[in-house]
Amino acid sequence: MPPRRNGKYKLPVPLPEGKVLDDVEGKQWVLGKMIGSGGFGLIYLAFPANKPDRDAKHVIKVEYQENGPLFSELKFYQRAAKKDCIKKWIERKGLDYLGIPLFYGSGLTDFKGKSYRFMVMERLGIDLQKISDQNGTFKKSTVLHLGIRMLDVLEYIHENEYVHGDIKAANLLLGYKNPDRVYLADYGLSYRYCPNGNHKQYQENPRKGHNGTIEFTSLDAHKGVALSRRSDVEILGYCMLRWSCGKLPWEQNLTDPVAVQTAKTNLLDELPGSVLKWARSGSSCCEIAEFLACVHSLAYDEKPNYQTLKKILNPGGIPLGPLEFSTEGQRVRVYSPPNKKVDSQKTATKQVSQMQDKLTQKVHSDRSAESFATWRREQNQDRLSGSRNSEAAQVDSQKTATKQVSQMQDKLTQKVHSDRSAESFATWRREQNQDRLSGSRNSEAAQEGRKRRQKYRESSELLNEINTFPPKSSYVQFPNSFYEPYQNFTNQDIISKSRSPPWYTCTSPNGTGVTDLESSTGLWPAISQFTLSEEAKADVYYYGFIILFLLILVCLALYVL
């Protein structure tokens, strides 16, 4: 029976070293020394009772039985992470390994009147948080390598109806015997988002808001929405940004969850510029910016395209090598010594040129040759226009160089996505739409996402339709009006033609339609033109014919009688 979720859990009283634990399958495990503690439990070295080993290859996680996290982790392993299932997945995907720790057994034990739940796991090495505390940041290649390995893990657990929900450096551990491998551990907050194939519905619950590790948790978690697949990949994006830059934009406000949520919203809404500007001087986060942009476009119940995300992190498809956590050679130093004076504009122009060339290499490989050539011509023109005023720029050349570098970064930011060829973008859009329609037609959040993504396209089509309207001389064109043009009913032609018999119509020399009575000479035309308006004359003609017709009928009736 699952434990009740009290929200707050207690650390258990430590068990004595050497205590023997019996798991549910009858295997006996001997506790070694305690090597750590998590938020809710303790971790011990362990070895099988029938195979004593000084260098333990297993660990045992222990919690009080009423605690919830270890129970959730145990259920995840029993349902989704059995050894045979992981082995088949590795063979199916052609992987060399999958970063999920192996599970060996579980059970219950008693100590001093308290019941404990324990789980036997594979022993792992140091976690990345300790390495990050020592080095500050990771090399770019290491960050992208970690991202790809985590995508392998997330794809597997997502296919088995679970999300992790707490990806961070403290939960990423290197292998004990293979330190070049990385594993995602601690599934205490894992959540079954799609039980029996039925995806959870999007529903905000402020009472459950801001759950998880506040630095990395997703926007859905901030809103109290049940985690989904897009939450995991969003959290991974924040982690990569932290590993690459050494900090996150909202780290100063961690005590205010609402402020953190607002900062994350602004970061995602202003992609890719928000990420590129946050990157350290001399470093590049183009891949992370594009990764987050792709993640931000996902609907709540949409399945991420894991292969596309991997290609963003490794566009060249280069085989992954061993992990390296040294920061040596990571920074690209593009600056002048603080006490060195810049003598001429030539030095500043050279620095700008070097920055342009290095940033140029970061632009995506799928930019077409024609658009790249156009972009190069624009940069050359900017260089020429900046070098013509060298005499005036000598006084403040260092400030000018800094400003030009900033402008160039902004330009390249705008070109990261806008220069993608129309054909590749259309293909990408069709693939996204097909995947999105197949999984999110009945989701309220998905409908909102589709409306948001179609807003710009509908606006463009609307403007195109307006521009195709033919010009009218009898009314003023309003670009946002869809009503019929205003008809000028004071026109003499309309009145006369709508009410006069066709056999009385003729054309005057000046092109105005008039009747035979109006064009004839005599007393009657003179009197009518002198005393009656044009509209009144038309009424007189109309009712005159009616009276004449009635008189004829009366005469015929009298004649018959």
PDB file of C-alpha atoms in Angstrom, residues 229-414:
ATOM      1  CA  ARG A 229       7.463  15.230 -21.337  1.00  0.00           C
ATOM      2  CA  ARG A 230       8.055  18.853 -22.265  1.00  0.00           C
ATOM      3  CA  SER A 231       8.778  19.611 -18.594  1.00  0.00           C
ATOM      4  CA  ASP A 232      11.755  17.230 -18.559  1.00  0.00           C
ATOM      5  CA  VAL A 233      13.365  18.611 -21.713  1.00  0.00           C
ATOM      6  CA  GLU A 234      12.765  22.188 -20.521  1.00  0.00           C
ATOM      7  CA  ILE A 235      14.514  21.406 -17.224  1.00  0.00           C
ATOM      8  CA  LEU A 236      17.396  19.864 -19.178  1.00  0.00           C
ATOM      9  CA  GLY A 237      17.719  23.089 -21.190  1.00  0.00           C
ATOM     10  CA  TYR A 238      18.047  25.156 -18.006  1.00  0.00           C
ATOM     11  CA  CYS A 239      20.672  22.719 -16.695  1.00  0.00           C
ATOM     12  CA  MET A 240      22.775  23.017 -19.850  1.00  0.00           C
ATOM     13  CA  LEU A 241      22.574  26.803 -19.654  1.00  0.00           C
ATOM     14  CA  ARG A 242      23.757  26.646 -16.041  1.00  0.00           C
ATOM     15  CA  TRP A 243      26.632  24.269 -16.832  1.00  0.00           C
ATOM     16  CA  SER A 244      27.764  26.417 -19.748  1.00  0.00           C
ATOM     17  CA  CYS A 245      27.432  29.902 -18.217  1.00  0.00           C
ATOM     18  CA  GLY A 246      28.037  29.130 -14.555  1.00  0.00           C
ATOM     19  CA  LYS A 247      24.800  30.790 -13.427  1.00  0.00           C
ATOM     20  CA  LEU A 248      21.195  31.432 -14.395  1.00  0.00           C
ATOM     21  CA  PRO A 249      19.436  34.803 -14.838  1.00  0.00           C
ATOM     22  CA  TRP A 250      17.136  34.185 -11.854  1.00  0.00           C
ATOM     23  CA  GLU A 251      19.642  32.938  -9.285  1.00  0.00           C
ATOM     24  CA  GLN A 252      19.398  36.213  -7.356  1.00  0.00           C
ATOM     25  CA  ASN A 253      15.668  35.633  -6.743  1.00  0.00           C
ATOM     26  CA  LEU A 254      15.519  31.993  -5.627  1.00  0.00           C
ATOM     27  CA  THR A 255      13.638  32.987  -2.474  1.00  0.00           C
ATOM     28  CA  ASP A 256      10.824  34.406  -4.632  1.00  0.00           C
ATOM     29  CA  PRO A 257       9.302  31.613  -6.788  1.00  0.00           C
ATOM     30  CA  VAL A 258       7.041  34.047  -8.658  1.00  0.00           C
ATOM     31  CA  ALA A 259      10.021  36.179  -9.675  1.00  0.00           C
ATOM     32  CA  VAL A 260      11.828  33.043 -10.875  1.00  0.00           C
ATOM     33  CA  GLN A 261       8.776  32.033 -12.911  1.00  0.00           C
ATOM     34  CA  THR A 262       8.620  35.499 -14.498  1.00  0.00           C
ATOM     35  CA  ALA A 263      12.322  35.416 -15.359  1.00  0.00           C
ATOM     36  CA  LYS A 264      11.973  32.000 -17.024  1.00  0.00           C
ATOM     37  CA  THR A 265       8.963  33.210 -19.006  1.00  0.00           C
ATOM     38  CA  ASN A 266      10.894  36.240 -20.252  1.00  0.00           C
ATOM     39  CA  LEU A 267      13.875  34.073 -21.186  1.00  0.00           C
ATOM     40  CA  LEU A 268      11.748  31.732 -23.321  1.00  0.00           C
ATOM     41  CA  ASP A 269       9.689  34.514 -24.906  1.00  0.00           C
ATOM     42  CA  GLU A 270      12.801  36.416 -26.014  1.00  0.00           C
ATOM     43  CA  LEU A 271      14.721  33.494 -27.531  1.00  0.00           C
ATOM     44  CA  PRO A 272      17.311  33.225 -28.963  1.00  0.00           C
ATOM     45  CA  GLY A 273      18.657  36.654 -28.018  1.00  0.00           C
ATOM     46  CA  SER A 274      18.028  36.195 -24.290  1.00  0.00           C
ATOM     47  CA  VAL A 275      20.304  33.142 -24.139  1.00  0.00           C
ATOM     48  CA  LEU A 276      23.004  34.513 -26.431  1.00  0.00           C
ATOM     49  CA  LYS A 277      23.247  37.724 -24.422  1.00  0.00           C
ATOM     50  CA  TRP A 278      23.468  35.772 -21.166  1.00  0.00           C
ATOM     51  CA  ALA A 279      26.430  33.712 -22.381  1.00  0.00           C
ATOM     52  CA  ARG A 280      29.838  34.590 -21.010  1.00  0.00           C
ATOM     53  CA  SER A 281      32.138  36.746 -23.096  1.00  0.00           C
ATOM     54  CA  GLY A 282      33.889  34.569 -25.634  1.00  0.00           C
ATOM     55  CA  SER A 283      31.530  31.593 -25.283  1.00  0.00           C
ATOM     56  CA  SER A 284      28.689  30.440 -27.503  1.00  0.00           C
ATOM     57  CA  CYS A 285      25.257  29.110 -26.534  1.00  0.00           C
ATOM     58  CA  CYS A 286      23.680  28.952 -29.994  1.00  0.00           C
ATOM     59  CA  GLU A 287      22.838  25.260 -29.633  1.00  0.00           C
ATOM     60  CA  ILE A 288      21.255  25.767 -26.219  1.00  0.00           C
ATOM     61  CA  ALA A 289      19.231  28.723 -27.507  1.00  0.00           C
ATOM     62  CA  GLU A 290      17.881  26.671 -30.410  1.00  0.00           C
ATOM     63  CA  PHE A 291      17.241  23.715 -28.085  1.00  0.00           C
ATOM     64  CA  LEU A 292      15.114  25.844 -25.746  1.00  0.00           C
ATOM     65  CA  ALA A 293      13.281  27.428 -28.676  1.00  0.00           C
ATOM     66  CA  CYS A 294      12.326  23.977 -29.967  1.00  0.00           C
ATOM     67  CA  VAL A 295      11.233  22.881 -26.489  1.00  0.00           C
ATOM     68  CA  HIS A 296       9.195  26.056 -25.938  1.00  0.00           C
ATOM     69  CA  SER A 297       7.142  25.315 -29.070  1.00  0.00           C
ATOM     70  CA  LEU A 298       5.928  21.952 -27.709  1.00  0.00           C
ATOM     71  CA  ALA A 299       2.319  21.459 -26.667  1.00  0.00           C
ATOM     72  CA  TYR A 300       1.591  20.079 -23.197  1.00  0.00           C
ATOM     73  CA  ASP A 301       0.893  16.510 -24.327  1.00  0.00           C
ATOM     74  CA  GLU A 302       3.154  16.559 -27.384  1.00  0.00           C
ATOM     75  CA  LYS A 303       5.927  14.022 -27.793  1.00  0.00           C
ATOM     76  CA  PRO A 304       9.317  15.698 -28.258  1.00  0.00           C
ATOM     77  CA  ASN A 305      11.287  14.849 -31.364  1.00  0.00           C
ATOM     78  CA  TYR A 306      14.331  13.476 -29.574  1.00  0.00           C
ATOM     79  CA  GLN A 307      16.346  12.982 -32.754  1.00  0.00           C
ATOM     80  CA  THR A 308      15.809  16.608 -33.750  1.00  0.00           C
ATOM     81  CA  LEU A 309      16.910  17.765 -30.303  1.00  0.00           C
ATOM     82  CA  LYS A 310      20.040  15.607 -30.560  1.00  0.00           C
ATOM     83  CA  LYS A 311      20.851  17.073 -33.974  1.00  0.00           C
ATOM     84  CA  ILE A 312      20.576  20.560 -32.516  1.00  0.00           C
ATOM     85  CA  LEU A 313      23.171  19.644 -29.883  1.00  0.00           C
ATOM     86  CA  ASN A 314      25.338  17.705 -32.340  1.00  0.00           C
ATOM     87  CA  PRO A 315      24.607  19.060 -35.846  1.00  0.00           C
ATOM     88  CA  GLY A 316      27.596  17.306 -37.385  1.00  0.00           C
ATOM     89  CA  GLY A 317      26.656  13.890 -36.012  1.00  0.00           C
ATOM     90  CA  ILE A 318      30.124  13.482 -34.508  1.00  0.00           C
ATOM     91  CA  PRO A 319      30.461  10.291 -32.406  1.00  0.00           C
ATOM     92  CA  LEU A 320      30.471  11.031 -28.695  1.00  0.00           C
ATOM     93  CA  GLY A 321      33.836  10.698 -27.013  1.00  0.00           C
ATOM     94  CA  PRO A 322      34.697  10.382 -23.331  1.00  0.00           C
ATOM     95  CA  LEU A 323      33.422  13.026 -20.947  1.00  0.00           C
ATOM     96  CA  GLU A 324      35.897  15.769 -20.050  1.00  0.00           C
ATOM     97  CA  PHE A 325      35.272  18.156 -17.194  1.00  0.00           C
ATOM     98  CA  SER A 326      38.378  20.311 -17.500  1.00  0.00           C
ATOM     99  CA  THR A 327      37.669  23.973 -18.263  1.00  0.00           C
ATOM    100  CA  GLU A 328      41.080  24.522 -19.846  1.00  0.00           C
ATOM    101  CA  GLY A 329      40.807  26.194 -23.229  1.00  0.00           C
ATOM    102  CA  GLN A 330      37.121  26.884 -22.789  1.00  0.00           C
ATOM    103  CA  ARG A 331      37.211  30.668 -22.936  1.00  0.00           C
ATOM    104  CA  VAL A 332      37.831  32.559 -26.143  1.00  0.00           C
ATOM    105  CA  ARG A 333      39.744  35.644 -25.080  1.00  0.00           C
ATOM    106  CA  VAL A 334      38.717  38.617 -27.198  1.00  0.00           C
ATOM    107  CA  TYR A 335      39.699  41.741 -25.279  1.00  0.00           C
ATOM    108  CA  SER A 336      42.488  44.304 -24.841  1.00  0.00           C
ATOM    109  CA  PRO A 337      44.665  44.452 -21.704  1.00  0.00           C
ATOM    110  CA  PRO A 338      43.078  46.842 -19.178  1.00  0.00           C
ATOM    111  CA  ASN A 339      46.010  49.294 -19.122  1.00  0.00           C
ATOM    112  CA  LYS A 340      46.805  49.199 -22.825  1.00  0.00           C
ATOM    113  CA  LYS A 341      45.701  52.165 -24.903  1.00  0.00           C
ATOM    114  CA  VAL A 342      44.323  51.621 -28.359  1.00  0.00           C
ATOM    115  CA  ASP A 343      46.279  53.829 -30.732  1.00  0.00           C
ATOM    116  CA  SER A 344      44.111  53.717 -33.818  1.00  0.00           C
ATOM    117  CA  GLN A 345      40.850  52.593 -35.325  1.00  0.00           C
ATOM    118  CA  LYS A 346      42.751  49.845 -37.105  1.00  0.00           C
ATOM    119  CA  THR A 347      43.170  47.879 -33.867  1.00  0.00           C
ATOM    120  CA  ALA A 348      39.495  48.215 -32.971  1.00  0.00           C
ATOM    121  CA  THR A 349      38.421  47.259 -36.483  1.00  0.00           C
ATOM    122  CA  LYS A 350      40.642  44.185 -36.322  1.00  0.00           C
ATOM    123  CA  GLN A 351      39.030  43.075 -33.057  1.00  0.00           C
ATOM    124  CA  VAL A 352      35.566  43.503 -34.527  1.00  0.00           C
ATOM    125  CA  SER A 353      36.605  41.538 -37.597  1.00  0.00           C
ATOM    126  CA  GLN A 354      37.919  38.682 -35.456  1.00  0.00           C
ATOM    127  CA  MET A 355      34.703  38.578 -33.424  1.00  0.00           C
ATOM    128  CA  GLN A 356      32.640  38.564 -36.622  1.00  0.00           C
ATOM    129  CA  ASP A 357      34.617  35.687 -38.096  1.00  0.00           C
ATOM    130  CA  LYS A 358      34.329  33.611 -34.921  1.00  0.00           C
ATOM    131  CA  LEU A 359      30.635  34.277 -34.498  1.00  0.00           C
ATOM    132  CA  THR A 360      30.107  33.499 -38.176  1.00  0.00           C
ATOM    133  CA  GLN A 361      31.260  29.938 -37.576  1.00  0.00           C
ATOM    134  CA  LYS A 362      28.488  29.517 -34.983  1.00  0.00           C
ATOM    135  CA  VAL A 363      25.664  30.170 -37.428  1.00  0.00           C
ATOM    136  CA  HIS A 364      23.708  26.996 -38.268  1.00  0.00           C
ATOM    137  CA  SER A 365      25.002  24.829 -41.073  1.00  0.00           C
ATOM    138  CA  ASP A 366      21.590  24.703 -42.775  1.00  0.00           C
ATOM    139  CA  ARG A 367      21.783  28.340 -43.906  1.00  0.00           C
ATOM    140  CA  SER A 368      21.562  28.409 -47.691  1.00  0.00           C
ATOM    141  CA  ALA A 369      24.552  29.577 -49.765  1.00  0.00           C
ATOM    142  CA  GLU A 370      22.643  32.459 -51.264  1.00  0.00           C
ATOM    143  CA  SER A 371      21.437  33.887 -47.934  1.00  0.00           C
ATOM    144  CA  PHE A 372      24.915  33.436 -46.466  1.00  0.00           C
ATOM    145  CA  ALA A 373      26.479  35.375 -49.348  1.00  0.00           C
ATOM    146  CA  THR A 374      23.946  38.163 -48.863  1.00  0.00           C
ATOM    147  CA  TRP A 375      24.724  38.240 -45.168  1.00  0.00           C
ATOM    148  CA  ARG A 376      28.481  38.388 -45.900  1.00  0.00           C
ATOM    149  CA  ARG A 377      27.995  41.345 -48.243  1.00  0.00           C
ATOM    150  CA  GLU A 378      26.070  43.167 -45.531  1.00  0.00           C
ATOM    151  CA  GLN A 379      28.884  42.590 -43.054  1.00  0.00           C
ATOM    152  CA  ASN A 380      31.488  43.829 -45.530  1.00  0.00           C
ATOM    153  CA  GLN A 381      29.464  46.957 -46.151  1.00  0.00           C
ATOM    154  CA  ASP A 382      29.246  47.524 -42.400  1.00  0.00           C
ATOM    155  CA  ARG A 383      32.997  47.150 -42.110  1.00  0.00           C
ATOM    156  CA  LEU A 384      33.666  49.595 -44.963  1.00  0.00           C
ATOM    157  CA  SER A 385      31.230  52.152 -43.599  1.00  0.00           C
ATOM    158  CA  GLY A 386      32.841  51.897 -40.166  1.00  0.00           C
ATOM    159  CA  SER A 387      36.422  52.317 -41.426  1.00  0.00           C
ATOM    160  CA  ARG A 388      35.796  55.504 -43.460  1.00  0.00           C
ATOM    161  CA  ASN A 389      35.521  57.619 -40.337  1.00  0.00           C
ATOM    162  CA  SER A 390      38.772  56.442 -38.765  1.00  0.00           C
ATOM    163  CA  GLU A 391      40.060  59.893 -37.812  1.00  0.00           C
ATOM    164  CA  ALA A 392      36.945  60.813 -35.831  1.00  0.00           C
ATOM    165  CA  ALA A 393      36.821  57.371 -34.159  1.00  0.00           C
ATOM    166  CA  GLN A 394      40.402  57.377 -32.824  1.00  0.00           C
ATOM    167  CA  VAL A 395      39.472  59.272 -29.644  1.00  0.00           C
ATOM    168  CA  ASP A 396      36.997  56.672 -28.425  1.00  0.00           C
ATOM    169  CA  SER A 397      37.906  53.609 -30.500  1.00  0.00           C
ATOM    170  CA  GLN A 398      37.718  51.073 -27.692  1.00  0.00           C
ATOM    171  CA  LYS A 399      34.111  52.026 -26.872  1.00  0.00           C
ATOM    172  CA  THR A 400      33.255  51.875 -30.565  1.00  0.00           C
ATOM    173  CA  ALA A 401      34.723  48.392 -30.859  1.00  0.00           C
ATOM    174  CA  THR A 402      32.712  47.166 -27.893  1.00  0.00           C
ATOM    175  CA  LYS A 403      29.532  48.652 -29.311  1.00  0.00           C
ATOM    176  CA  GLN A 404      30.136  47.086 -32.732  1.00  0.00           C
ATOM    177  CA  VAL A 405      30.734  43.686 -31.155  1.00  0.00           C
ATOM    178  CA  SER A 406      27.439  44.000 -29.283  1.00  0.00           C
ATOM    179  CA  GLN A 407      25.623  45.030 -32.456  1.00  0.00           C
ATOM    180  CA  MET A 408      27.132  42.130 -34.376  1.00  0.00           C
ATOM    181  CA  GLN A 409      25.967  39.688 -31.693  1.00  0.00           C
ATOM    182  CA  ASP A 410      22.449  41.109 -31.952  1.00  0.00           C
ATOM    183  CA  LYS A 411      22.490  40.788 -35.748  1.00  0.00           C
ATOM    184  CA  LEU A 412      23.678  37.219 -35.606  1.00  0.00           C
ATOM    185  CA  THR A 413      21.023  36.513 -33.013  1.00  0.00           C
ATOM    186  CA  GLN A 414      18.344  37.616 -35.437  1.00  0.00           C
TER     187      GLN A 414
END
